[in-house]
Short mmCIF file of C-alpha atoms in Angstrom, two decimals:
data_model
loop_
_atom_site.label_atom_id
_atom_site.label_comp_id
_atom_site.label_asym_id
_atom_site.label_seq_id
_atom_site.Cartn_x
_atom_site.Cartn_y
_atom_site.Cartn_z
CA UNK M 911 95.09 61.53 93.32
CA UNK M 912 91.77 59.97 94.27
CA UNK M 913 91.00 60.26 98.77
CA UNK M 914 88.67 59.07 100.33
CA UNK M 915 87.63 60.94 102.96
CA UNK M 916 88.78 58.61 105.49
CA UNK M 917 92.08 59.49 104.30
CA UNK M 918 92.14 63.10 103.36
CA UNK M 919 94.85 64.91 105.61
CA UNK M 920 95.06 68.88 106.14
CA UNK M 921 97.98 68.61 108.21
CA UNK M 922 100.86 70.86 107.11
CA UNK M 923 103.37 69.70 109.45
CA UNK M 924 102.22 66.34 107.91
CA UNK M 925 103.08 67.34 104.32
CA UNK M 926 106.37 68.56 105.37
CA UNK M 927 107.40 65.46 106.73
CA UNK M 928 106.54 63.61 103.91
CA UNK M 929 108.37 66.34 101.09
CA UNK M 930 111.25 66.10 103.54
CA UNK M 931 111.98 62.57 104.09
CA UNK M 932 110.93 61.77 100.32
CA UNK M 933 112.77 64.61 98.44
CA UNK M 934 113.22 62.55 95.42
CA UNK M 935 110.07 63.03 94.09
CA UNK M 936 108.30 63.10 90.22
CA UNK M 937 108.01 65.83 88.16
CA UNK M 938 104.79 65.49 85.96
CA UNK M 939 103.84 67.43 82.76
CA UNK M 940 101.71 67.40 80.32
CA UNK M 941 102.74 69.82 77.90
CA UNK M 942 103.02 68.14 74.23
CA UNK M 943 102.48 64.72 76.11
CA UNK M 944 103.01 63.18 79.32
CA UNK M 945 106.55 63.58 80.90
CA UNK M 946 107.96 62.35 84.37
CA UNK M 947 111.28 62.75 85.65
CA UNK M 948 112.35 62.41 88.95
CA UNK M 949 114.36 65.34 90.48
CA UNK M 950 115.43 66.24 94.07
CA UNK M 951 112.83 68.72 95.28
CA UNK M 952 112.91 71.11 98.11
CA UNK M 953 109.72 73.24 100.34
CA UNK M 954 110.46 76.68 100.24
CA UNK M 955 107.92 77.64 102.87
CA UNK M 956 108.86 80.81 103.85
CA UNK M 957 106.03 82.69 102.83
CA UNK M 958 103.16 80.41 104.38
CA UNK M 959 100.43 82.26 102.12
CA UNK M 960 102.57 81.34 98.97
CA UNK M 961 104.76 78.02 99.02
CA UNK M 962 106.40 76.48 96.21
CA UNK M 963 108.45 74.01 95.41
CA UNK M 964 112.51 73.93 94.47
CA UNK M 965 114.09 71.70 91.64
CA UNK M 966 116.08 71.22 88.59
CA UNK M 967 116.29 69.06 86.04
CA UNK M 968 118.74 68.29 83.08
CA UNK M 969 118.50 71.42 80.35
CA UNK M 970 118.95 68.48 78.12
CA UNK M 971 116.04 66.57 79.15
CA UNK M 972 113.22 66.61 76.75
CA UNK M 973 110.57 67.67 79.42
CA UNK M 974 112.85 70.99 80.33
CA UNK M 975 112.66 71.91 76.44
CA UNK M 976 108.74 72.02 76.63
CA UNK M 977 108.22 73.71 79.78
CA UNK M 978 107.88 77.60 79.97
CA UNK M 979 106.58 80.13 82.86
CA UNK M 980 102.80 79.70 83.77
CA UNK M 981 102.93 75.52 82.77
CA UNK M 982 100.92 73.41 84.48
CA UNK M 983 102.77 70.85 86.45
CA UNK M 984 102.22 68.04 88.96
CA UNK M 985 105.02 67.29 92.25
CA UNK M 986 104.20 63.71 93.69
CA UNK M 987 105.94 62.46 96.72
CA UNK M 988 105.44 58.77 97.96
CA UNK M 989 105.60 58.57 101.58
CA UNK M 990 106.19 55.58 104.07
CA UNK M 991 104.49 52.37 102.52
CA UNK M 992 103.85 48.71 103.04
CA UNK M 993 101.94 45.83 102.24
CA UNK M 994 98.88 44.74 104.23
CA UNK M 995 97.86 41.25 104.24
CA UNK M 996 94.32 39.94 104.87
CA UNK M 997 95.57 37.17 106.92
CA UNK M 998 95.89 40.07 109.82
CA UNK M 999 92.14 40.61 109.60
CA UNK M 1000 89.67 38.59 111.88
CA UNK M 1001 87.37 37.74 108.82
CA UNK M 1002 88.16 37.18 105.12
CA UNK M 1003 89.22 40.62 103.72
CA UNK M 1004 91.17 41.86 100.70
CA UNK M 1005 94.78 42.55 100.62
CA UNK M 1006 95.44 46.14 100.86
CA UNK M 1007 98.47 48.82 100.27
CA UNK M 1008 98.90 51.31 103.69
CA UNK M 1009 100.92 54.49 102.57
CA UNK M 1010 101.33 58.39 103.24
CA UNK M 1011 101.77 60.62 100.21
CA UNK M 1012 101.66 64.01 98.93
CA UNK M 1013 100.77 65.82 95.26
CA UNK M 1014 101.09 69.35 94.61
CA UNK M 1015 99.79 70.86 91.76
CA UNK M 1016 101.34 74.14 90.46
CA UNK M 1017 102.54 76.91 88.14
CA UNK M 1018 105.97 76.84 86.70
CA UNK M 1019 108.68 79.52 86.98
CA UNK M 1020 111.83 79.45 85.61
CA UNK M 1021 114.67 79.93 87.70
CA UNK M 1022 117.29 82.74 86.95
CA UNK M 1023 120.69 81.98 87.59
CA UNK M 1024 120.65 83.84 90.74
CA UNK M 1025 117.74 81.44 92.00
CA UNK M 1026 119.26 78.31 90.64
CA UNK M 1027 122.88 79.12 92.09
CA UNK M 1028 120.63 79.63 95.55
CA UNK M 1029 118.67 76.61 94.47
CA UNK M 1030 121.73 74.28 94.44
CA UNK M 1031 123.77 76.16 97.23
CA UNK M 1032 120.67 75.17 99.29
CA UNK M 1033 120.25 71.60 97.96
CA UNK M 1034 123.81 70.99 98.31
CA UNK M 1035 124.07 72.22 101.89
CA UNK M 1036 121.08 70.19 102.94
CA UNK M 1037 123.24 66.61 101.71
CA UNK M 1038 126.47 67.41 102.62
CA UNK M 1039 125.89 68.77 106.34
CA UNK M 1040 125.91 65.12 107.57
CA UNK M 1041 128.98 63.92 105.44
CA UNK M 1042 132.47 63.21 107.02
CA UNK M 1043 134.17 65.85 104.56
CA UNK M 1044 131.38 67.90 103.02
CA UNK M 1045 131.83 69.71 99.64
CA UNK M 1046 129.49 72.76 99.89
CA UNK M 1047 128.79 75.06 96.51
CA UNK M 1048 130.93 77.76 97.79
CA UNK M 1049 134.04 75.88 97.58
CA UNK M 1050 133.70 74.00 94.29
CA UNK M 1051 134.35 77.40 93.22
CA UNK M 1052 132.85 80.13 91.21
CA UNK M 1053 133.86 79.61 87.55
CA UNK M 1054 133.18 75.51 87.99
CA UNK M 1055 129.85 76.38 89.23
CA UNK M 1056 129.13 78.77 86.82
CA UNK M 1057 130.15 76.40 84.19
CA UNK M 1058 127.70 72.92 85.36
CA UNK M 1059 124.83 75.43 86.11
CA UNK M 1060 124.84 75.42 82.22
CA UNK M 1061 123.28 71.91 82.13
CA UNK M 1062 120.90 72.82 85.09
CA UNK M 1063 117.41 73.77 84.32
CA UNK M 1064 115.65 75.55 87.76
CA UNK M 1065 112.09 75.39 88.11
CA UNK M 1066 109.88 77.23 90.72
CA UNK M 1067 106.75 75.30 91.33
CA UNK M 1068 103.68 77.91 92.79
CA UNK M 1069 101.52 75.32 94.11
CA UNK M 1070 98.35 75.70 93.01
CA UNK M 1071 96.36 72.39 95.07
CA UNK M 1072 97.89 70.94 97.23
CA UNK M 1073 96.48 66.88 98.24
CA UNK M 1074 97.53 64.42 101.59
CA UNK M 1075 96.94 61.33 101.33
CA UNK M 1076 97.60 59.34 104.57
CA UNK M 1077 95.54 55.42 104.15
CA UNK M 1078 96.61 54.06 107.16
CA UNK M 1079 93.97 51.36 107.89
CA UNK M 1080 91.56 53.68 109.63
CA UNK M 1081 88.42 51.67 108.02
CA UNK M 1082 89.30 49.05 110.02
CA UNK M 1083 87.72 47.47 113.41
CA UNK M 1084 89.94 48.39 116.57
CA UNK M 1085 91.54 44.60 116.78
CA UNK M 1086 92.18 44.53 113.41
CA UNK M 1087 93.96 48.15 113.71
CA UNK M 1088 95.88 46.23 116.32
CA UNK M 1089 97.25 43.33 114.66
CA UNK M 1090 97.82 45.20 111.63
CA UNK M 1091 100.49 46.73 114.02
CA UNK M 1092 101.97 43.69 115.35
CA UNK M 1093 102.80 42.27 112.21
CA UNK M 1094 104.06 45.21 110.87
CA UNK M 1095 106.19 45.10 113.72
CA UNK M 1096 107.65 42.30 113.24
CA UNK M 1097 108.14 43.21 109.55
CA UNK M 1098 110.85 45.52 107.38
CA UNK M 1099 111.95 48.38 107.95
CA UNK M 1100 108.68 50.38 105.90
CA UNK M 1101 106.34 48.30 107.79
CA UNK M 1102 107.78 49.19 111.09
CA UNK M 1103 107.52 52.91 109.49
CA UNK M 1104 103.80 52.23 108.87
CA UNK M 1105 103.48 50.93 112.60
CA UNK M 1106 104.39 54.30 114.32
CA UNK M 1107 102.74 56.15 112.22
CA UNK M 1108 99.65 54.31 112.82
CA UNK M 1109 100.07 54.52 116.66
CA UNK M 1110 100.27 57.90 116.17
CA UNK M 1111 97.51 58.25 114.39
CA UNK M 1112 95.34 55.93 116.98
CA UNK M 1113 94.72 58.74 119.08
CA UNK M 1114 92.84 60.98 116.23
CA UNK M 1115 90.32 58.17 115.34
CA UNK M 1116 86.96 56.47 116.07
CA UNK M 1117 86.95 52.72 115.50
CA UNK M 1118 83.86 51.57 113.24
CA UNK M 1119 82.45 48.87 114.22
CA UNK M 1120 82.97 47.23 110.43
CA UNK M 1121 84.74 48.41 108.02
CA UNK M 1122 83.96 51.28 106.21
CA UNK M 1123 83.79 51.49 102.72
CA UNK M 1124 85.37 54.31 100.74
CA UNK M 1125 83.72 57.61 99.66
CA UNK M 1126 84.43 59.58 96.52
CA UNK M 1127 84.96 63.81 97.28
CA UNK M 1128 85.36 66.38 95.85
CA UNK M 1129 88.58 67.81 95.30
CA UNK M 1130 89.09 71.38 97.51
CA UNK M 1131 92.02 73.68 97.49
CA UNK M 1132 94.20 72.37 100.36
CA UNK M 1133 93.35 74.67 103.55
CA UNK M 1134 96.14 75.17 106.32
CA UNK M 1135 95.25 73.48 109.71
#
């Protein structure tokens, strides 16, 4: 994922948000050629010095019969997005695409079924707290379980690089800022997502006095704020 500095984000609480509220994310390899699928992911965070990711495909997708422990692979999470018009800018601009996401490169590791009956007790619990009637793992019972796990193929992804990407018009003059928000406001539901999160994010910057072009960087190891 290419950031600008302008955009580069190092906040962890940040990246949580983002894997937590997008979930249903793309799994990305590269093994005999490029594969995607998208797969409900989780953060296992408990070990801050060594995070990874939670998810599991179909064992009869094509991608799960090419991947083995120590494969590179690539999580990416979209974020809140929304279209940005140049009409909202005081001088003749470009249209523009504001968004938050989040990739995490890693190492694969196969799940045992131990992990991937935790794995899916987990997932399920996290879905079916908030439903009227909720159907948790542990009373599907143990031999049905047992018996869909079969299809299930658990990955452990030991992230590797982790990259935030939060472009949230901050190359912008302060009364353009501004009426970005307005409209936005006035908009759907993502643009009104894009809204708070640039108020938020209106007390952390400087306002340029034009706009500031974008910057290529180098790509760093993502460092814990």
């Amino acid at each position: 994922m290419f950031i600008p500095k302008l955009y580069k984000s190092e906040d962890y609480n940040l990246m949580k948000e983002i894997i937590r509220e997008n979930s249903f994310a793309l799994l990305i390899s590269s093994v005999d050629k490029i594969r995607a699928t998208h797969s409900m992911m989780m953060l296992n965070d408990d070990d801050k010095e060594n995070i990874y990711i939670e998810t599991h495909i179909s064992r009869a997708n094509p991608q799960a019969k090419t991947l083995k422990n120590g494969d590179d692979v690539l999580c990416d999470f979209l974020g809140a997005h929304t279209y940005i018009s140049s009409s909202w800018y005081d001088h003749i601009n470009v249209s523009t695409w504001n968004y938050e996401a989040v990739q995490i490169h890693g190492k694969v590791e196969l799940m045992n079924d131990d992990e991937l009956y935790n794995h899916l007790d987990k997932l399920t619990s996290k879905y079916e707290n908030f439903q009227q009637c909720p159907m948790m793992v542990k009373d599907m019972g143990k031999e049905f379980v047992e018996k869909e796990m079969k299809g299930a193929f658990g990955l452990k992804i030991i992230s590797t690089e982790i990259f935030i990407k939060q472009k949230l018009s901050q190359n912008r003059k302060e009364n353009d800022f501004q009426n970005i928000i307005s409209n936005l406001e006035n908009g759907d539901e993502n643009g009104k997502r894009i809204a708070e999160k640039m108020k938020l994010l209106k007390k952390k910057i400087v306002f340029t006095t034009k706009d500031t072009k974008d910057v290529s960087f180098e790509k760093l190891a993502f460092k814990r704020v």
